[in-house]
PDB file of C-alpha atoms in Angstrom:
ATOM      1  CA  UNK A1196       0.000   0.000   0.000  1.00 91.00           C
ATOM      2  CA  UNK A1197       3.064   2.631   0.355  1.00 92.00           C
ATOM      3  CA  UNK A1198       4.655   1.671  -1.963  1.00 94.00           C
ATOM      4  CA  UNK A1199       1.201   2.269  -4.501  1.00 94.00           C
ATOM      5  CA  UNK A1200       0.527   5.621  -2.260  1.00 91.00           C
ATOM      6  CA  UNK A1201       4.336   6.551  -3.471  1.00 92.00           C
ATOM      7  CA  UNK A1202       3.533   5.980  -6.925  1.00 94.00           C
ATOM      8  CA  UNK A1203       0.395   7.747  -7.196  1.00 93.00           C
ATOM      9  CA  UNK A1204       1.608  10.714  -4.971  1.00 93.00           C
ATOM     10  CA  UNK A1205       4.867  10.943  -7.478  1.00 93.00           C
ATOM     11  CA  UNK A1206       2.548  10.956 -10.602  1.00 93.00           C
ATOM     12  CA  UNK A1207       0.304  13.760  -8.733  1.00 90.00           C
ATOM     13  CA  UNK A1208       2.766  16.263  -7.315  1.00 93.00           C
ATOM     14  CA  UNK A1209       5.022  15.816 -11.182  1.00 93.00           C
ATOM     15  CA  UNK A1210       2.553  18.383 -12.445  1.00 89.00           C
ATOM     16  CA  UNK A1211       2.632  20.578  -9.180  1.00 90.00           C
ATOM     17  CA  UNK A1212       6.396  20.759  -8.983  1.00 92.00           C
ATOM     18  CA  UNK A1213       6.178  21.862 -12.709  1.00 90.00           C
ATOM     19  CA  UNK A1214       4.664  24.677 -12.316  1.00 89.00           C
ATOM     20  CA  UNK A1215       5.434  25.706  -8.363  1.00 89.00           C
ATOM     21  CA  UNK A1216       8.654  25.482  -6.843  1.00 87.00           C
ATOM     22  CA  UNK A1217       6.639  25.350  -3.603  1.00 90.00           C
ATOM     23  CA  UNK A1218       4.981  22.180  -4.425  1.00 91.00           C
ATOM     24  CA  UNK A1219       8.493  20.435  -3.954  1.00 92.00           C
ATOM     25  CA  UNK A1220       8.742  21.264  -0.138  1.00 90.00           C
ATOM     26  CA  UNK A1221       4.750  19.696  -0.058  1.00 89.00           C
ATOM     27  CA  UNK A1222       5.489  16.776  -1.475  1.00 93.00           C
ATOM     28  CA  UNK A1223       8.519  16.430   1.263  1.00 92.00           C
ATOM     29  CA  UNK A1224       6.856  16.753   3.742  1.00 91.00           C
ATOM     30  CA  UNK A1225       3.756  14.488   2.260  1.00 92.00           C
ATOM     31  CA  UNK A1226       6.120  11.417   1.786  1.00 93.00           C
ATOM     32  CA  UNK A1227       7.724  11.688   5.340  1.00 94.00           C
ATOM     33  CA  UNK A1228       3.743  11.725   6.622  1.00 94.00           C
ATOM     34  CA  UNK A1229       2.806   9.250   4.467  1.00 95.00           C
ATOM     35  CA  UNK A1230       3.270   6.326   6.520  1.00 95.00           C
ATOM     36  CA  UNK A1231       1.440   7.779   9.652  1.00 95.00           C
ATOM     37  CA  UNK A1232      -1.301   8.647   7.081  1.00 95.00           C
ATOM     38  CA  UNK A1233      -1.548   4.837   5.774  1.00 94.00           C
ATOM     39  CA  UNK A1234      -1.299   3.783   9.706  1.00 95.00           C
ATOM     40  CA  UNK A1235      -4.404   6.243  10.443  1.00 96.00           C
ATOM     41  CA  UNK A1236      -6.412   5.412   7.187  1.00 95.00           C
ATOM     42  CA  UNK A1237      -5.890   1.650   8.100  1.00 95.00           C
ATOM     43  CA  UNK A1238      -7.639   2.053  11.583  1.00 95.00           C
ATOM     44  CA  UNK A1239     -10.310   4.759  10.531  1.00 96.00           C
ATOM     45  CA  UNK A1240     -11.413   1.714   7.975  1.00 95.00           C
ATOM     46  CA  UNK A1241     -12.381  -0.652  11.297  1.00 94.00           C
ATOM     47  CA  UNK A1242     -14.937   1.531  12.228  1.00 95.00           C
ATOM     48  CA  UNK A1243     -15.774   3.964   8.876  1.00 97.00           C
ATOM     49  CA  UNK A1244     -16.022   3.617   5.232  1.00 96.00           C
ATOM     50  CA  UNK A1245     -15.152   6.964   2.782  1.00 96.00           C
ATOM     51  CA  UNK A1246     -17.849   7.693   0.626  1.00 96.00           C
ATOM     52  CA  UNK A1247     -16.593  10.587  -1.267  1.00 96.00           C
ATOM     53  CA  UNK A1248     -14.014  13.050  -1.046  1.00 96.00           C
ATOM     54  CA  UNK A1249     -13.210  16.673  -2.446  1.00 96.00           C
ATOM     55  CA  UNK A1250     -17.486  17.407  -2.615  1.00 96.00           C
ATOM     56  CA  UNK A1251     -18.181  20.726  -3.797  1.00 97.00           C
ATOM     57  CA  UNK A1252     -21.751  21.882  -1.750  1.00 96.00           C
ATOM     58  CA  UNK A1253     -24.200  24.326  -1.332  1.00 96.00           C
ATOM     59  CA  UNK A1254     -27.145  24.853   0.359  1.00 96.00           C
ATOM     60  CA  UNK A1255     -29.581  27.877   0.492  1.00 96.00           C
ATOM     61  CA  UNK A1256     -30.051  28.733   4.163  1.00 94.00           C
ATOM     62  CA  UNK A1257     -32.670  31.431   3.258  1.00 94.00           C
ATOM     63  CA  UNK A1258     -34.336  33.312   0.315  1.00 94.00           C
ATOM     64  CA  UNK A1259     -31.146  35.562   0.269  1.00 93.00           C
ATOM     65  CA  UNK A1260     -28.332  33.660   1.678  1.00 93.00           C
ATOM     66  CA  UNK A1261     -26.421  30.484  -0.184  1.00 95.00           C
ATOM     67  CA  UNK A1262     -23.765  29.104   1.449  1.00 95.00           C
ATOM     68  CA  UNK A1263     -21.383  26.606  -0.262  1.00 95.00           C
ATOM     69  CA  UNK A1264     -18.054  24.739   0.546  1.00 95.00           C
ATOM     70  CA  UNK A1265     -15.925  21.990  -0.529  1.00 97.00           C
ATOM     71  CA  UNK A1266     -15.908  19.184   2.156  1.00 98.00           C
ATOM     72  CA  UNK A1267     -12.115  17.159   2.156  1.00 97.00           C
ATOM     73  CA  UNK A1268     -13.975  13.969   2.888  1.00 97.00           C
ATOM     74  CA  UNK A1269     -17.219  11.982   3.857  1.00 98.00           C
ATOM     75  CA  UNK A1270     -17.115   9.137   5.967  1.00 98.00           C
ATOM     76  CA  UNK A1271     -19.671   6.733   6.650  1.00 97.00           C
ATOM     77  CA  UNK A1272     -20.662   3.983   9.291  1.00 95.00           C
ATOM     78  CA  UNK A1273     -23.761   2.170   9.315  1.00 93.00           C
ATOM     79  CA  UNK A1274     -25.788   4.628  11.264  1.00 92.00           C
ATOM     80  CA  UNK A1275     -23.470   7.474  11.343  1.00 95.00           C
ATOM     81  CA  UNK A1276     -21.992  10.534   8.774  1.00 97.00           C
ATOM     82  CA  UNK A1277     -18.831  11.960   9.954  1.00 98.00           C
ATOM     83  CA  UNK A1278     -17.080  14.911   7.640  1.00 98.00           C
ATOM     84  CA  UNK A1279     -13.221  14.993   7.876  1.00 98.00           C
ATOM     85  CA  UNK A1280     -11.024  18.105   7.390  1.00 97.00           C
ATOM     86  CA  UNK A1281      -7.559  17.592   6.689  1.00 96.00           C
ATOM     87  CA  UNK A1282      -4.930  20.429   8.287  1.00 95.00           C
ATOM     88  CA  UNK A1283      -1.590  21.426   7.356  1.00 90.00           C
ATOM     89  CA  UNK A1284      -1.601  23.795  10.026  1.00 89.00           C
ATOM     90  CA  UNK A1285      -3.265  23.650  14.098  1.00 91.00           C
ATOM     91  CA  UNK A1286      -6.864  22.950  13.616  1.00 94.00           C
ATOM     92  CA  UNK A1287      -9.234  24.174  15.901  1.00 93.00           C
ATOM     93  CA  UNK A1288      -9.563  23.301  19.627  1.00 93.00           C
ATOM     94  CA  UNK A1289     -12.692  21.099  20.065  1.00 94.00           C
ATOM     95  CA  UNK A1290     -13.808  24.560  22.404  1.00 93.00           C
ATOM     96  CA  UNK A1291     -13.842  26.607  19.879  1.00 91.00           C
ATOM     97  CA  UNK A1292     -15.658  24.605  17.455  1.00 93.00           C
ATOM     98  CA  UNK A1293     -18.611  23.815  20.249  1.00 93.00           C
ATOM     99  CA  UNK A1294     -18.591  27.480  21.327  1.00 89.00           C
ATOM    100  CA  UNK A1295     -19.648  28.027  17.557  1.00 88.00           C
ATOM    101  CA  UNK A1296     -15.983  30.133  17.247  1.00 86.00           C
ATOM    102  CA  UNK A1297     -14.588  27.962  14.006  1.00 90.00           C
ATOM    103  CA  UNK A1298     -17.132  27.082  12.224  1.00 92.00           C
ATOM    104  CA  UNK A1299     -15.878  26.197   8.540  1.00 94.00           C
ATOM    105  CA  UNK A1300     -16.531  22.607   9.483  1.00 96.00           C
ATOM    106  CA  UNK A1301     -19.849  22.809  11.229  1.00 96.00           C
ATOM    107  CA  UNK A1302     -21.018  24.955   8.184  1.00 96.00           C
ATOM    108  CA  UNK A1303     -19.815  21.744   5.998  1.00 97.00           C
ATOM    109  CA  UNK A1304     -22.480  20.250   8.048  1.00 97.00           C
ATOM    110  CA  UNK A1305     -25.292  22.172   7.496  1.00 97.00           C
ATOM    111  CA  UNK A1306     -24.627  21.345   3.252  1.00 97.00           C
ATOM    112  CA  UNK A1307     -25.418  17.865   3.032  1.00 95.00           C
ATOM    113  CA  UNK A1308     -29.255  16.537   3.230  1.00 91.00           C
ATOM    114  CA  UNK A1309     -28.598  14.196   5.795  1.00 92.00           C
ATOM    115  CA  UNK A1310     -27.509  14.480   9.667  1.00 95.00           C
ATOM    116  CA  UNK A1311     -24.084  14.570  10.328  1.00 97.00           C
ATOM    117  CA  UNK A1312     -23.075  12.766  13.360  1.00 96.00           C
ATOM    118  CA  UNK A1313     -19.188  13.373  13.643  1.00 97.00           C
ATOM    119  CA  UNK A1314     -16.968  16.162  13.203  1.00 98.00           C
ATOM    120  CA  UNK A1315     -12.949  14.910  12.653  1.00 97.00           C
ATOM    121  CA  UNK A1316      -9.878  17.075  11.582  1.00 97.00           C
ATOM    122  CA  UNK A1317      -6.666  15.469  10.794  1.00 96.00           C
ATOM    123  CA  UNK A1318      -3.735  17.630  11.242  1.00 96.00           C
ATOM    124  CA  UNK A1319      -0.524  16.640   8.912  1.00 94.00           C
ATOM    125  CA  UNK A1320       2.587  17.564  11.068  1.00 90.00           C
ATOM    126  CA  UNK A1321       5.905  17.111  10.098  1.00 86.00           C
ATOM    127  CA  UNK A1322       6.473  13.157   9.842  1.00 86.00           C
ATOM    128  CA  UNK A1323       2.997  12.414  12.234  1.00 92.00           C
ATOM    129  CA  UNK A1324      -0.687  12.360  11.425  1.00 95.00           C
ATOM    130  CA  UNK A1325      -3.069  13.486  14.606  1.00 96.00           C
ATOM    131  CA  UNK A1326      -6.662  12.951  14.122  1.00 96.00           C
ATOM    132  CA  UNK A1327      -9.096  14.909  16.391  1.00 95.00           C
ATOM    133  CA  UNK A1328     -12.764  14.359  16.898  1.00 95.00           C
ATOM    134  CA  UNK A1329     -14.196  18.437  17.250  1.00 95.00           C
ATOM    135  CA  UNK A1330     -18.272  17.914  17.678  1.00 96.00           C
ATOM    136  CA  UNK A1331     -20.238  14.855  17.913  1.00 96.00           C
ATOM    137  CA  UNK A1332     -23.700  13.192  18.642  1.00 95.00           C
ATOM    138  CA  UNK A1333     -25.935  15.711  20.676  1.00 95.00           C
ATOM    139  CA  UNK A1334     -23.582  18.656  21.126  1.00 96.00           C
ATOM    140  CA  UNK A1335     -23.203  18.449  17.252  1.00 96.00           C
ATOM    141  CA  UNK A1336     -26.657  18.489  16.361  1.00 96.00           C
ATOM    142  CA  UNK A1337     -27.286  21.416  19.360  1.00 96.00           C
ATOM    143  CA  UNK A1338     -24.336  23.264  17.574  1.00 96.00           C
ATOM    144  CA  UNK A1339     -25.449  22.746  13.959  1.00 96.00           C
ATOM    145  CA  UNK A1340     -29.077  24.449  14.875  1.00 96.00           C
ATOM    146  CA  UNK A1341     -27.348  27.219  16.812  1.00 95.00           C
ATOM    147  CA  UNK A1342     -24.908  28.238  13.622  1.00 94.00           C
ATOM    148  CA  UNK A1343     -27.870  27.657  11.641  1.00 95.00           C
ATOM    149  CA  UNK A1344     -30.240  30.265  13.373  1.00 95.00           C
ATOM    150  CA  UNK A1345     -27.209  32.872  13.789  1.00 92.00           C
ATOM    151  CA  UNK A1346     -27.206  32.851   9.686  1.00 93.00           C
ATOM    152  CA  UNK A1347     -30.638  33.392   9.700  1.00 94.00           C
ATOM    153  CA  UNK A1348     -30.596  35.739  12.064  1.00 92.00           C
ATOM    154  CA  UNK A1349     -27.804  37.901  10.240  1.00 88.00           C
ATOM    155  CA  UNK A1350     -29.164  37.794   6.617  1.00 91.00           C
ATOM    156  CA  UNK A1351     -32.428  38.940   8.759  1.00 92.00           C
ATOM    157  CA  UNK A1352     -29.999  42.198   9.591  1.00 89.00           C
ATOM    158  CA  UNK A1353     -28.538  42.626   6.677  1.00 85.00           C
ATOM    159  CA  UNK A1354     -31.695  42.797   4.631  1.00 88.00           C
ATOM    160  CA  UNK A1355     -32.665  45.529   7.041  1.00 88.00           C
ATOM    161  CA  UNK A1356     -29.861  47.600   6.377  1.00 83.00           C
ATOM    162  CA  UNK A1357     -27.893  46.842   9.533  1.00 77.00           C
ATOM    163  CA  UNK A1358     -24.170  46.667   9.675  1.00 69.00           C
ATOM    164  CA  UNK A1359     -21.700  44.058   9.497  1.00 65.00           C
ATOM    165  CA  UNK A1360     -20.734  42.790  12.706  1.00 64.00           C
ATOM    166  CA  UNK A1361     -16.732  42.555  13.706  1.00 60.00           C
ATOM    167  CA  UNK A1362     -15.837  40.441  15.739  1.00 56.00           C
ATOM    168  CA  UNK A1363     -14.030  42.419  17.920  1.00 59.00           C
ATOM    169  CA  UNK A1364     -11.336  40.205  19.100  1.00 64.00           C
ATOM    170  CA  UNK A1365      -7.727  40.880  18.441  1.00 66.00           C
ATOM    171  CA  UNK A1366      -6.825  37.184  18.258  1.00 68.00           C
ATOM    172  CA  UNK A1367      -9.224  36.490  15.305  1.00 67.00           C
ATOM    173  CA  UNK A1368      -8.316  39.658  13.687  1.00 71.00           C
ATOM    174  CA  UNK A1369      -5.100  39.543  13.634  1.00 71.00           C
ATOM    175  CA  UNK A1370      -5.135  37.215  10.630  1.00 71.00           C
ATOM    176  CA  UNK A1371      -8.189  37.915   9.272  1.00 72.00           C
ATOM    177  CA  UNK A1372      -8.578  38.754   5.308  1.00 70.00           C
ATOM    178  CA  UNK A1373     -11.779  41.148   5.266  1.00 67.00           C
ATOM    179  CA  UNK A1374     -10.685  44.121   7.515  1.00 65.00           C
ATOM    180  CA  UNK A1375     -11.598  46.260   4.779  1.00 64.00           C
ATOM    181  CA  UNK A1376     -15.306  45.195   4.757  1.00 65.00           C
ATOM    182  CA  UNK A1377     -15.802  45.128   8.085  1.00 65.00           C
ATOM    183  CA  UNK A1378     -13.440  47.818   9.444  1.00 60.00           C
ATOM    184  CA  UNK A1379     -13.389  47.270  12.748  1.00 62.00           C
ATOM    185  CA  UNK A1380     -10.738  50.249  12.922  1.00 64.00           C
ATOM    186  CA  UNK A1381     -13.508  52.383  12.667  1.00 61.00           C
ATOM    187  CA  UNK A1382     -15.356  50.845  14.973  1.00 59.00           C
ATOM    188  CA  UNK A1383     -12.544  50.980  17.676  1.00 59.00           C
ATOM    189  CA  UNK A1384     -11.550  54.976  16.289  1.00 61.00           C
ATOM    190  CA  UNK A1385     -14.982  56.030  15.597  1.00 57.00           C
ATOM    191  CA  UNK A1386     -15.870  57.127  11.744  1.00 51.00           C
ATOM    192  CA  UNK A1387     -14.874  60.641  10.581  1.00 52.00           C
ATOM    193  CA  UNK A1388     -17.266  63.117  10.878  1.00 53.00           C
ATOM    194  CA  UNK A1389     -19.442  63.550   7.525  1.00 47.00           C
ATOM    195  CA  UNK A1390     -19.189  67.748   8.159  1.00 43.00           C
TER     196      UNK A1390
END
């Protein structure tokens, strides 16, 4: 099975390292994870079949407001859905997920037509795969209607005019991409005068 994961991951990354000299120190790191990755994937099939991976969804969550996503990976179990989210980088703490903070995997959730039951990131590190259940079974479906109602709740706003929200928090900010829509400078400075 390494040995075929080698093979195909050579023929895929060929192309990559072609046109992106970046792509080479991916494909490093991928074959000194690959081994942990074949060690997780071997377990994960004892207890879950994939069903598809790299799924392109969207759902309309009202009249005005379409969400849409691509989910890394569906899993299934006999009486159970579970999404998977691969991470180069930290994924979220299982707190911040449930407190409705990170919720790019959640909102996965609330794109498919049937319940999800399990929410799973695996985080690539250098030469080690970590996998990391985030939401599940009750708290997951709480969660899911929660996110859910704070969409509807905002395209509510926003068809009446109000403003954007900002978060507020320096932590999130700090690497966020849409200061200039929400300009939470202005917030904290207060907006010129219009005299």
């Amino acid at each position: 099975a390494l040995a075929l994961l080698n093979k195909i991951s050579d023929t895929v990354f060929a192309e990559a390292i072609r046109d992106n000299f970046q792509a080479r120190s991916w494909y490093k790191q991928w074959q000194s994870v690959l081994p942990a990755y074949l060690e997780w994937e071997i377990e994960r099939r004892a207890g879950w079949q994939q069903r598809k991976a790299e799924v392109q969804a969207e759902r309309n969550i009202t009249e005005h407001l379409r969400i849409k996503g691509r989910i890394d990976r569906i899993d299934l179990r006999p009486d159970a859905v579970a999404l998977v989210d691969y991470k180069t980088g930290r994924p979220p703490r299982p707190e911040d997920v449930l407190s409705g903070e990170a919720v790019q995997l959640p909102s996965y959730a609330l794109l498919l037509d049937e319940p999800v039951s399990q929410l799973d990131y695996i985080e690539f590190g250098k030469d080690t795969v970590k996998p990391k259940t985030c939401a599940q079974g009750d708290e997951l479906t709480g969660l899911l209607k929660d996110i859910e109602q704070r969409l509807r709740l905002l395209d509510t706003s926003l068809q009446q005019q109000a403003g954007l929200p900002a978060w507020g928090d320096p932590g999130v900010c700090a690497y966020c991409e849409f200061s200039g829509v929400c300009r939470r400078e202005m917030w904290l400075h207060g907006a010129p005068d219009d005299g």
